PDB file of C-alpha atoms in Angstrom:
ATOM      1  CA  MET A  17       5.213   3.251  39.340  1.00 65.00           C
ATOM      2  CA  ARG A  18       4.082   7.003  38.798  1.00 79.00           C
ATOM      3  CA  PRO A  19       2.741   7.413  35.516  1.00 85.00           C
ATOM      4  CA  GLU A  20       4.273  10.331  33.203  1.00 89.00           C
ATOM      5  CA  ALA A  21       3.309  11.577  29.572  1.00 92.00           C
ATOM      6  CA  SER A  22       5.054   9.399  28.200  1.00 95.00           C
ATOM      7  CA  THR A  23       3.428   5.942  30.349  1.00 97.00           C
ATOM      8  CA  ARG A  24       1.489   3.688  27.907  1.00 98.00           C
ATOM      9  CA  PHE A  25      -2.171   2.982  28.405  1.00 98.00           C
ATOM     10  CA  ARG A  26      -4.218   0.679  26.645  1.00 98.00           C
ATOM     11  CA  ILE A  27      -7.172   3.263  25.123  1.00 98.00           C
ATOM     12  CA  GLY A  28     -10.190   1.010  24.221  1.00 98.00           C
ATOM     13  CA  SER A  29     -11.993   2.425  21.641  1.00 98.00           C
ATOM     14  CA  ILE A  30      -9.858   5.539  20.992  1.00 98.00           C
ATOM     15  CA  THR A  31      -8.636   3.246  18.645  1.00 98.00           C
ATOM     16  CA  LYS A  32     -11.366   3.323  16.894  1.00 98.00           C
ATOM     17  CA  THR A  33     -10.715   7.240  15.910  1.00 98.00           C
ATOM     18  CA  LEU A  34      -6.931   5.970  14.898  1.00 98.00           C
ATOM     19  CA  VAL A  35      -8.831   3.145  12.241  1.00 98.00           C
ATOM     20  CA  ALA A  36     -11.104   5.843  11.376  1.00 98.00           C
ATOM     21  CA  ILE A  37      -7.980   8.163  10.247  1.00 98.00           C
ATOM     22  CA  ALA A  38      -6.374   5.300   8.471  1.00 98.00           C
ATOM     23  CA  ALA A  39      -9.565   4.550   6.401  1.00 98.00           C
ATOM     24  CA  LEU A  40     -10.013   8.411   5.626  1.00 98.00           C
ATOM     25  CA  SER A  41      -6.464   9.131   4.219  1.00 98.00           C
ATOM     26  CA  LEU A  42      -7.052   5.960   1.882  1.00 98.00           C
ATOM     27  CA  ALA A  43     -10.462   7.445   0.906  1.00 98.00           C
ATOM     28  CA  GLN A  44      -8.414  11.010   0.451  1.00 98.00           C
ATOM     29  CA  GLU A  45      -5.705   9.356  -1.831  1.00 97.00           C
ATOM     30  CA  GLY A  46      -8.569   7.428  -3.896  1.00 97.00           C
ATOM     31  CA  ARG A  47      -7.465   4.129  -2.992  1.00 97.00           C
ATOM     32  CA  LEU A  48     -10.773   3.201  -0.733  1.00 98.00           C
ATOM     33  CA  ASP A  49     -14.592   3.986  -1.485  1.00 98.00           C
ATOM     34  CA  LEU A  50     -16.129   4.636   1.594  1.00 98.00           C
ATOM     35  CA  ALA A  51     -19.965   3.900  -0.001  1.00 98.00           C
ATOM     36  CA  GLU A  52     -18.531   0.586  -1.058  1.00 98.00           C
ATOM     37  CA  PRO A  53     -20.263  -2.545   0.249  1.00 98.00           C
ATOM     38  CA  VAL A  54     -18.303  -4.150   3.312  1.00 98.00           C
ATOM     39  CA  THR A  55     -18.942  -7.513   0.868  1.00 98.00           C
ATOM     40  CA  LYS A  56     -16.570  -5.936  -1.628  1.00 97.00           C
ATOM     41  CA  ARG A  57     -13.853  -7.110   0.643  1.00 97.00           C
ATOM     42  CA  LEU A  58     -15.285  -9.259   2.801  1.00 98.00           C
ATOM     43  CA  PRO A  59     -17.613 -11.711   0.668  1.00 98.00           C
ATOM     44  CA  GLU A  60     -17.597 -14.001   3.333  1.00 97.00           C
ATOM     45  CA  LEU A  61     -19.841 -12.090   5.252  1.00 98.00           C
ATOM     46  CA  GLY A  62     -23.098 -13.267   3.017  1.00 96.00           C
ATOM     47  CA  SER A  63     -25.988 -11.605   1.171  1.00 96.00           C
ATOM     48  CA  ASP A  64     -27.317 -10.105   4.526  1.00 96.00           C
ATOM     49  CA  TYR A  65     -24.394  -7.476   4.596  1.00 98.00           C
ATOM     50  CA  GLN A  66     -24.634  -6.057   0.931  1.00 97.00           C
ATOM     51  CA  ALA A  67     -26.500  -3.090   1.792  1.00 97.00           C
ATOM     52  CA  VAL A  68     -23.836  -2.713   4.499  1.00 98.00           C
ATOM     53  CA  THR A  69     -21.537   0.163   3.368  1.00 98.00           C
ATOM     54  CA  LEU A  70     -18.076   1.022   4.760  1.00 98.00           C
ATOM     55  CA  ALA A  71     -19.206   4.629   5.705  1.00 98.00           C
ATOM     56  CA  HIS A  72     -21.929   2.639   7.644  1.00 98.00           C
ATOM     57  CA  LEU A  73     -19.128   1.043   9.552  1.00 98.00           C
ATOM     58  CA  LEU A  74     -17.826   4.324  10.113  1.00 98.00           C
ATOM     59  CA  SER A  75     -20.420   5.963  11.500  1.00 98.00           C
ATOM     60  CA  HIS A  76     -22.075   3.359  13.679  1.00 98.00           C
ATOM     61  CA  THR A  77     -25.220   2.826  11.449  1.00 98.00           C
ATOM     62  CA  SER A  78     -24.870  -0.738   9.800  1.00 98.00           C
ATOM     63  CA  GLY A  79     -26.944  -1.969  12.273  1.00 98.00           C
ATOM     64  CA  ILE A  80     -24.808  -4.704  13.070  1.00 98.00           C
ATOM     65  CA  VAL A  81     -25.127  -6.832  16.287  1.00 98.00           C
ATOM     66  CA  ASN A  82     -21.908  -5.831  18.646  1.00 98.00           C
ATOM     67  CA  TYR A  83     -19.701  -9.341  18.569  1.00 98.00           C
ATOM     68  CA  THR A  84     -18.218  -7.884  22.479  1.00 97.00           C
ATOM     69  CA  ALA A  85     -22.146  -8.521  23.775  1.00 96.00           C
ATOM     70  CA  ASP A  86     -21.983 -12.194  23.140  1.00 97.00           C
ATOM     71  CA  PRO A  87     -21.203 -14.129  26.065  1.00 96.00           C
ATOM     72  CA  ALA A  88     -19.899 -17.169  24.733  1.00 96.00           C
ATOM     73  CA  LEU A  89     -16.828 -14.612  22.728  1.00 95.00           C
ATOM     74  CA  VAL A  90     -16.658 -12.540  26.042  1.00 94.00           C
ATOM     75  CA  ALA A  91     -15.653 -15.334  27.929  1.00 96.00           C
ATOM     76  CA  ARG A  92     -12.715 -16.304  25.388  1.00 96.00           C
ATOM     77  CA  LYS A  93     -11.411 -13.024  25.958  1.00 96.00           C
ATOM     78  CA  ALA A  94      -8.155 -13.924  27.085  1.00 96.00           C
ATOM     79  CA  GLU A  95      -7.594 -16.345  23.727  1.00 96.00           C
ATOM     80  CA  ALA A  96      -6.146 -15.217  20.679  1.00 95.00           C
ATOM     81  CA  ILE A  97      -9.125 -15.950  18.905  1.00 96.00           C
ATOM     82  CA  PRO A  98      -8.967 -16.029  14.883  1.00 96.00           C
ATOM     83  CA  PRO A  99     -10.632 -13.104  12.877  1.00 96.00           C
ATOM     84  CA  SER A 100     -12.263 -15.572  10.844  1.00 96.00           C
ATOM     85  CA  GLU A 101     -13.984 -17.019  13.915  1.00 97.00           C
ATOM     86  CA  ILE A 102     -15.961 -13.432  14.621  1.00 97.00           C
ATOM     87  CA  VAL A 103     -16.439 -12.802  11.128  1.00 98.00           C
ATOM     88  CA  THR A 104     -18.438 -16.078  11.111  1.00 97.00           C
ATOM     89  CA  PHE A 105     -20.256 -15.288  14.085  1.00 97.00           C
ATOM     90  CA  LEU A 106     -21.426 -11.925  12.220  1.00 98.00           C
ATOM     91  CA  SER A 107     -22.271 -13.614   9.302  1.00 97.00           C
ATOM     92  CA  LYS A 108     -24.734 -15.928  11.475  1.00 96.00           C
ATOM     93  CA  ASN A 109     -26.355 -12.658  12.848  1.00 96.00           C
ATOM     94  CA  LYS A 110     -28.278 -10.402  10.081  1.00 93.00           C
ATOM     95  CA  PRO A 111     -28.456  -6.730  11.011  1.00 95.00           C
ATOM     96  CA  VAL A 112     -30.659  -5.469  13.373  1.00 95.00           C
ATOM     97  CA  SER A 113     -31.690  -2.669  11.498  1.00 96.00           C
ATOM     98  CA  ALA A 114     -31.488  -1.128   7.935  1.00 96.00           C
ATOM     99  CA  PRO A 115     -28.143   0.047   7.037  1.00 97.00           C
ATOM    100  CA  GLY A 116     -28.222   4.051   7.575  1.00 97.00           C
ATOM    101  CA  GLU A 117     -31.469   3.782   9.468  1.00 96.00           C
ATOM    102  CA  ARG A 118     -30.190   4.758  13.002  1.00 97.00           C
ATOM    103  CA  TYR A 119     -26.938   5.372  15.035  1.00 97.00           C
ATOM    104  CA  ALA A 120     -25.984   2.083  17.375  1.00 97.00           C
ATOM    105  CA  TYR A 121     -22.794   1.735  18.487  1.00 97.00           C
ATOM    106  CA  SER A 122     -21.168  -1.469  17.938  1.00 98.00           C
ATOM    107  CA  ASN A 123     -17.491  -2.915  18.279  1.00 98.00           C
ATOM    108  CA  SER A 124     -18.110  -5.075  14.921  1.00 98.00           C
ATOM    109  CA  ASN A 125     -18.603  -1.713  12.756  1.00 98.00           C
ATOM    110  CA  TYR A 126     -14.351  -1.204  13.667  1.00 98.00           C
ATOM    111  CA  PHE A 127     -13.446  -4.899  13.488  1.00 98.00           C
ATOM    112  CA  LEU A 128     -14.561  -5.312   9.959  1.00 98.00           C
ATOM    113  CA  LEU A 129     -13.499  -2.217   9.218  1.00 98.00           C
ATOM    114  CA  ALA A 130      -9.693  -3.093  10.376  1.00 98.00           C
ATOM    115  CA  LEU A 131     -10.128  -6.345   8.246  1.00 98.00           C
ATOM    116  CA  VAL A 132     -11.024  -4.315   5.373  1.00 98.00           C
ATOM    117  CA  LEU A 133      -7.729  -2.060   5.638  1.00 98.00           C
ATOM    118  CA  GLU A 134      -5.648  -5.116   6.017  1.00 98.00           C
ATOM    119  CA  LYS A 135      -6.743  -6.401   2.840  1.00 97.00           C
ATOM    120  CA  LEU A 136      -6.132  -3.382   1.116  1.00 98.00           C
ATOM    121  CA  GLU A 137      -3.069  -2.545   2.113  1.00 98.00           C
ATOM    122  CA  ASN A 138      -1.512  -6.345   2.415  1.00 98.00           C
ATOM    123  CA  LYS A 139      -0.020  -5.915   5.762  1.00 97.00           C
ATOM    124  CA  PRO A 140      -1.246  -6.259   9.527  1.00 98.00           C
ATOM    125  CA  LEU A 141      -3.435  -3.460  10.928  1.00 98.00           C
ATOM    126  CA  ASP A 142      -0.268  -2.325  13.050  1.00 98.00           C
ATOM    127  CA  ALA A 143       1.687  -1.921  10.344  1.00 98.00           C
ATOM    128  CA  VAL A 144      -1.230   0.281   8.691  1.00 98.00           C
ATOM    129  CA  LEU A 145      -1.846   2.560  11.274  1.00 98.00           C
ATOM    130  CA  LEU A 146       2.193   3.433  12.097  1.00 98.00           C
ATOM    131  CA  ALA A 147       2.142   4.381   8.528  1.00 98.00           C
ATOM    132  CA  ARG A 148      -1.159   6.267   8.007  1.00 98.00           C
ATOM    133  CA  VAL A 149      -1.194   7.727  11.144  1.00 98.00           C
ATOM    134  CA  PHE A 150       1.151   7.113  14.227  1.00 98.00           C
ATOM    135  CA  GLY A 151       4.253   7.799  11.916  1.00 97.00           C
ATOM    136  CA  ARG A 152       2.563  10.942  10.312  1.00 97.00           C
ATOM    137  CA  ALA A 153       1.367  12.371  13.691  1.00 98.00           C
ATOM    138  CA  GLY A 154       4.951  11.765  15.823  1.00 97.00           C
ATOM    139  CA  MET A 155       3.002   9.051  17.886  1.00 98.00           C
ATOM    140  CA  VAL A 156       6.275   7.265  18.756  1.00 98.00           C
ATOM    141  CA  ARG A 157       5.050   4.999  21.626  1.00 98.00           C
ATOM    142  CA  SER A 158       1.946   4.167  20.590  1.00 98.00           C
ATOM    143  CA  GLY A 159       1.100   0.258  19.364  1.00 98.00           C
ATOM    144  CA  SER A 160      -0.429  -2.494  20.178  1.00 97.00           C
ATOM    145  CA  ALA A 161       2.168  -4.825  21.870  1.00 96.00           C
ATOM    146  CA  ALA A 162       2.748  -4.907  25.520  1.00 96.00           C
ATOM    147  CA  LEU A 163       5.889  -3.194  26.830  1.00 96.00           C
ATOM    148  CA  GLU A 164       7.871  -2.745  29.996  1.00 95.00           C
ATOM    149  CA  GLY A 165       7.208   0.043  31.979  1.00 95.00           C
ATOM    150  CA  ASP A 166       3.228  -0.176  30.338  1.00 97.00           C
ATOM    151  CA  ALA A 167       0.940   1.054  33.058  1.00 97.00           C
ATOM    152  CA  GLN A 168      -0.703  -2.248  34.661  1.00 96.00           C
ATOM    153  CA  GLY A 169      -4.846  -2.292  34.364  1.00 96.00           C
ATOM    154  CA  MET A 170      -6.229  -2.850  37.937  1.00 96.00           C
ATOM    155  CA  LYS A 171      -9.583  -3.425  39.154  1.00 94.00           C
ATOM    156  CA  ARG A 172     -11.122  -2.785  42.742  1.00 90.00           C
ATOM    157  CA  GLY A 173     -12.132  -5.979  44.836  1.00 83.00           C
ATOM    158  CA  PRO A 174     -15.505  -6.008  46.655  1.00 82.00           C
ATOM    159  CA  ARG A 175     -14.143  -4.073  49.968  1.00 81.00           C
ATOM    160  CA  GLY A 176     -11.830  -1.572  47.640  1.00 81.00           C
ATOM    161  CA  ALA A 177      -8.639  -3.394  47.012  1.00 89.00           C
ATOM    162  CA  LEU A 178      -6.915  -3.021  43.603  1.00 92.00           C
ATOM    163  CA  ALA A 179      -5.796  -6.442  41.860  1.00 94.00           C
ATOM    164  CA  PRO A 180      -4.948  -6.808  38.614  1.00 94.00           C
ATOM    165  CA  ALA A 181      -7.629  -6.397  36.082  1.00 96.00           C
ATOM    166  CA  ASP A 182      -8.314  -9.638  33.463  1.00 95.00           C
ATOM    167  CA  HIS A 183      -6.410  -9.942  30.519  1.00 95.00           C
ATOM    168  CA  VAL A 184      -7.622  -9.443  27.573  1.00 97.00           C
ATOM    169  CA  GLU A 185      -6.052 -10.112  24.115  1.00 97.00           C
ATOM    170  CA  ASN A 186      -5.346  -7.709  21.437  1.00 97.00           C
ATOM    171  CA  ALA A 187      -7.056 -10.474  19.145  1.00 96.00           C
ATOM    172  CA  ILE A 188     -10.456  -9.862  20.309  1.00 96.00           C
ATOM    173  CA  ALA A 189     -10.167  -5.908  20.825  1.00 97.00           C
ATOM    174  CA  PHE A 190      -8.403  -5.563  17.505  1.00 97.00           C
ATOM    175  CA  GLY A 191      -9.247  -2.745  15.618  1.00 98.00           C
ATOM    176  CA  SER A 192     -12.265  -1.829  18.192  1.00 98.00           C
ATOM    177  CA  GLY A 193      -9.971  -1.408  20.930  1.00 98.00           C
ATOM    178  CA  HIS A 194      -6.754  -3.025  20.765  1.00 98.00           C
ATOM    179  CA  VAL A 195      -3.988  -0.195  20.848  1.00 98.00           C
ATOM    180  CA  ARG A 196      -1.840   1.688  23.757  1.00 98.00           C
ATOM    181  CA  SER A 197      -0.824   4.718  23.546  1.00 98.00           C
ATOM    182  CA  THR A 198       0.564   7.959  26.013  1.00 98.00           C
ATOM    183  CA  ALA A 199      -0.877  11.206  27.157  1.00 97.00           C
ATOM    184  CA  LYS A 200       1.848  12.708  25.009  1.00 98.00           C
ATOM    185  CA  ASP A 201       1.027  10.866  21.677  1.00 98.00           C
ATOM    186  CA  LEU A 202      -3.007  11.446  21.604  1.00 98.00           C
ATOM    187  CA  MET A 203      -1.818  15.189  21.851  1.00 96.00           C
ATOM    188  CA  ALA A 204       0.544  14.651  18.759  1.00 97.00           C
ATOM    189  CA  LEU A 205      -2.697  13.053  17.399  1.00 97.00           C
ATOM    190  CA  LEU A 206      -4.802  16.214  18.237  1.00 93.00           C
ATOM    191  CA  GLY A 207      -2.426  18.503  17.191  1.00 93.00           C
ATOM    192  CA  ALA A 208      -1.953  16.908  13.642  1.00 95.00           C
ATOM    193  CA  LEU A 209      -5.579  16.657  12.448  1.00 94.00           C
ATOM    194  CA  GLU A 210      -5.515  20.645  13.647  1.00 89.00           C
ATOM    195  CA  THR A 211      -2.618  20.997  11.258  1.00 92.00           C
ATOM    196  CA  GLY A 212      -3.839  19.135   8.565  1.00 94.00           C
ATOM    197  CA  ALA A 213      -0.915  16.585   8.700  1.00 96.00           C
ATOM    198  CA  LEU A 214      -3.233  13.692   8.756  1.00 97.00           C
ATOM    199  CA  LEU A 215      -6.426  14.319   6.638  1.00 98.00           C
ATOM    200  CA  ASP A 216      -7.815  17.413   4.644  1.00 97.00           C
ATOM    201  CA  GLU A 217      -9.932  19.884   5.615  1.00 96.00           C
ATOM    202  CA  ALA A 218     -12.584  17.412   3.650  1.00 97.00           C
ATOM    203  CA  HIS A 219     -11.723  14.471   5.238  1.00 98.00           C
ATOM    204  CA  LEU A 220     -11.161  15.878   8.518  1.00 97.00           C
ATOM    205  CA  GLY A 221     -14.784  16.925   8.042  1.00 97.00           C
ATOM    206  CA  LYS A 222     -16.118  13.321   7.600  1.00 97.00           C
ATOM    207  CA  LEU A 223     -14.161  12.534  10.733  1.00 98.00           C
ATOM    208  CA  THR A 224     -16.275  15.468  12.605  1.00 97.00           C
ATOM    209  CA  THR A 225     -19.077  15.987  11.228  1.00 97.00           C
ATOM    210  CA  PRO A 226     -22.182  13.920  12.795  1.00 97.00           C
ATOM    211  CA  VAL A 227     -24.102  11.531  10.778  1.00 97.00           C
ATOM    212  CA  LYS A 228     -26.659  10.326  13.183  1.00 95.00           C
ATOM    213  CA  GLY A 229     -26.655  11.750  16.614  1.00 93.00           C
ATOM    214  CA  GLU A 230     -23.211  13.323  17.391  1.00 96.00           C
ATOM    215  CA  TYR A 231     -21.345  10.600  15.986  1.00 98.00           C
ATOM    216  CA  GLY A 232     -19.392  11.404  12.623  1.00 98.00           C
ATOM    217  CA  HIS A 233     -16.433   8.497  11.069  1.00 98.00           C
ATOM    218  CA  GLY A 234     -14.646   8.116  14.216  1.00 98.00           C
ATOM    219  CA  LEU A 235     -15.219  11.056  16.430  1.00 97.00           C
ATOM    220  CA  VAL A 236     -18.204  12.548  18.703  1.00 97.00           C
ATOM    221  CA  SER A 237     -18.977  16.386  17.726  1.00 96.00           C
ATOM    222  CA  GLY A 238     -21.375  18.163  20.004  1.00 92.00           C
ATOM    223  CA  LYS A 239     -21.440  21.323  22.606  1.00 89.00           C
ATOM    224  CA  ILE A 240     -20.227  21.403  26.116  1.00 86.00           C
ATOM    225  CA  ALA A 241     -21.328  24.720  28.023  1.00 82.00           C
ATOM    226  CA  GLY A 242     -21.676  26.448  24.476  1.00 86.00           C
ATOM    227  CA  LYS A 243     -18.600  25.217  22.928  1.00 87.00           C
ATOM    228  CA  GLU A 244     -18.146  23.117  20.205  1.00 92.00           C
ATOM    229  CA  VAL A 245     -16.036  19.921  21.198  1.00 94.00           C
ATOM    230  CA  ARG A 246     -14.681  16.912  19.324  1.00 95.00           C
ATOM    231  CA  TRP A 247     -13.865  13.636  21.521  1.00 96.00           C
ATOM    232  CA  HIS A 248     -13.854  10.067  21.707  1.00 97.00           C
ATOM    233  CA  ASN A 249     -13.463   8.061  25.088  1.00 97.00           C
ATOM    234  CA  GLY A 250     -12.510   4.358  25.513  1.00 97.00           C
ATOM    235  CA  ALA A 251     -12.961   1.156  28.183  1.00 96.00           C
ATOM    236  CA  ILE A 252     -11.239  -1.921  28.118  1.00 97.00           C
ATOM    237  CA  ASP A 253     -10.598  -4.084  31.278  1.00 97.00           C
ATOM    238  CA  GLY A 254      -8.267  -2.111  33.939  1.00 97.00           C
ATOM    239  CA  TYR A 255      -8.626   0.897  32.125  1.00 97.00           C
ATOM    240  CA  SER A 256     -10.576   3.922  31.162  1.00 97.00           C
ATOM    241  CA  ALA A 257      -9.504   6.870  28.522  1.00 97.00           C
ATOM    242  CA  PHE A 258     -10.711   9.928  27.252  1.00 97.00           C
ATOM    243  CA  PHE A 259      -9.375  12.678  24.812  1.00 95.00           C
ATOM    244  CA  GLY A 260     -11.132  15.789  23.271  1.00 94.00           C
ATOM    245  CA  TYR A 261     -10.434  19.009  22.158  1.00 92.00           C
ATOM    246  CA  ALA A 262     -12.561  22.587  21.905  1.00 91.00           C
ATOM    247  CA  PRO A 263     -11.125  23.740  18.445  1.00 89.00           C
ATOM    248  CA  SER A 264     -12.725  27.521  18.886  1.00 84.00           C
ATOM    249  CA  GLU A 265     -10.624  27.845  22.155  1.00 85.00           C
ATOM    250  CA  ARG A 266      -7.725  25.632  21.235  1.00 86.00           C
ATOM    251  CA  ILE A 267      -8.036  23.887  24.328  1.00 88.00           C
ATOM    252  CA  ALA A 268      -7.372  19.862  24.279  1.00 92.00           C
ATOM    253  CA  LEU A 269      -7.260  17.137  27.425  1.00 93.00           C
ATOM    254  CA  VAL A 270      -6.344  13.631  27.487  1.00 96.00           C
ATOM    255  CA  TYR A 271      -7.233  11.316  30.109  1.00 95.00           C
ATOM    256  CA  LEU A 272      -5.650   7.804  30.683  1.00 97.00           C
ATOM    257  CA  ALA A 273      -6.284   5.943  33.609  1.00 96.00           C
ATOM    258  CA  ASN A 274      -5.406   2.155  34.623  1.00 96.00           C
ATOM    259  CA  VAL A 275      -8.473   1.551  37.529  1.00 93.00           C
ATOM    260  CA  GLN A 276     -10.924  -0.261  35.669  1.00 86.00           C
ATOM    261  CA  GLU A 277     -13.656   1.978  38.116  1.00 90.00           C
ATOM    262  CA  PHE A 278     -12.334   5.553  37.034  1.00 91.00           C
ATOM    263  CA  ASP A 279     -14.819   7.390  34.887  1.00 92.00           C
ATOM    264  CA  ALA A 280     -12.307   9.256  32.425  1.00 92.00           C
ATOM    265  CA  THR A 281     -15.387  10.240  30.329  1.00 92.00           C
ATOM    266  CA  ARG A 282     -16.817  12.136  32.989  1.00 92.00           C
ATOM    267  CA  ALA A 283     -13.514  13.963  34.109  1.00 92.00           C
ATOM    268  CA  GLY A 284     -12.575  15.042  30.621  1.00 91.00           C
ATOM    269  CA  MET A 285     -16.385  16.045  29.907  1.00 89.00           C
ATOM    270  CA  ALA A 286     -16.154  18.026  33.347  1.00 90.00           C
ATOM    271  CA  ALA A 287     -12.897  19.538  32.571  1.00 88.00           C
ATOM    272  CA  LEU A 288     -14.367  20.954  28.851  1.00 85.00           C
ATOM    273  CA  GLU A 289     -17.044  22.681  30.540  1.00 81.00           C
ATOM    274  CA  MET A 290     -14.525  24.857  32.160  1.00 74.00           C
TER     275      MET A 290
END
């Protein structure tokens, strides 16, 4: 099947940008305080997490260990692991650095943030994203459930032959990487951010302004060939994704691939250099 702009791919960690937008929209409405500790909503994490705020989760400055780096959990990636098991795993592993001290990318941050959104809104994450991001941005083909016609994730074998990639359950990817989307929908998302349909200027600033390094509260901001560029990438078994834009140049692009070894980030960065 030849992919089109409306073909759905798994987008991996670009999911984090979507979760961040949902959290920031709730903060914009005064319904979520980003300075509150994560234990306010998830007390089962325990006392070691009392200094970790929602802002730390958004900016990857929490110091929390990465649950997808645990071999035992990764070995179960095809299982519908209950979220409580991952929360229990995290509660048994203290943050490895003081919250706010440094940037350290960790899928655990957005896994927990997604649970916080579910508790606050009293609905599944997919429903939160539909109401606060997909519906408002006109992203009509985005969601987590697999549908007929979706791009099949592939990987290359030892001799270069393509074969279906390993299956990763939505339950383990969750808020850190479970969404499927299209090039058309992701371009609509970028347009909605540009026009203020999703966030006001102050909260868009939080999304894009770096906290530590180049990571803000859900997007990376830096310079490529002298241009200010905002972007995020994603990878999950069988898929590679990148989207970014240069506001001053009014340039935006999306790369989506269903071959695990294709480096969408490298391709995207190279295109933005032009």
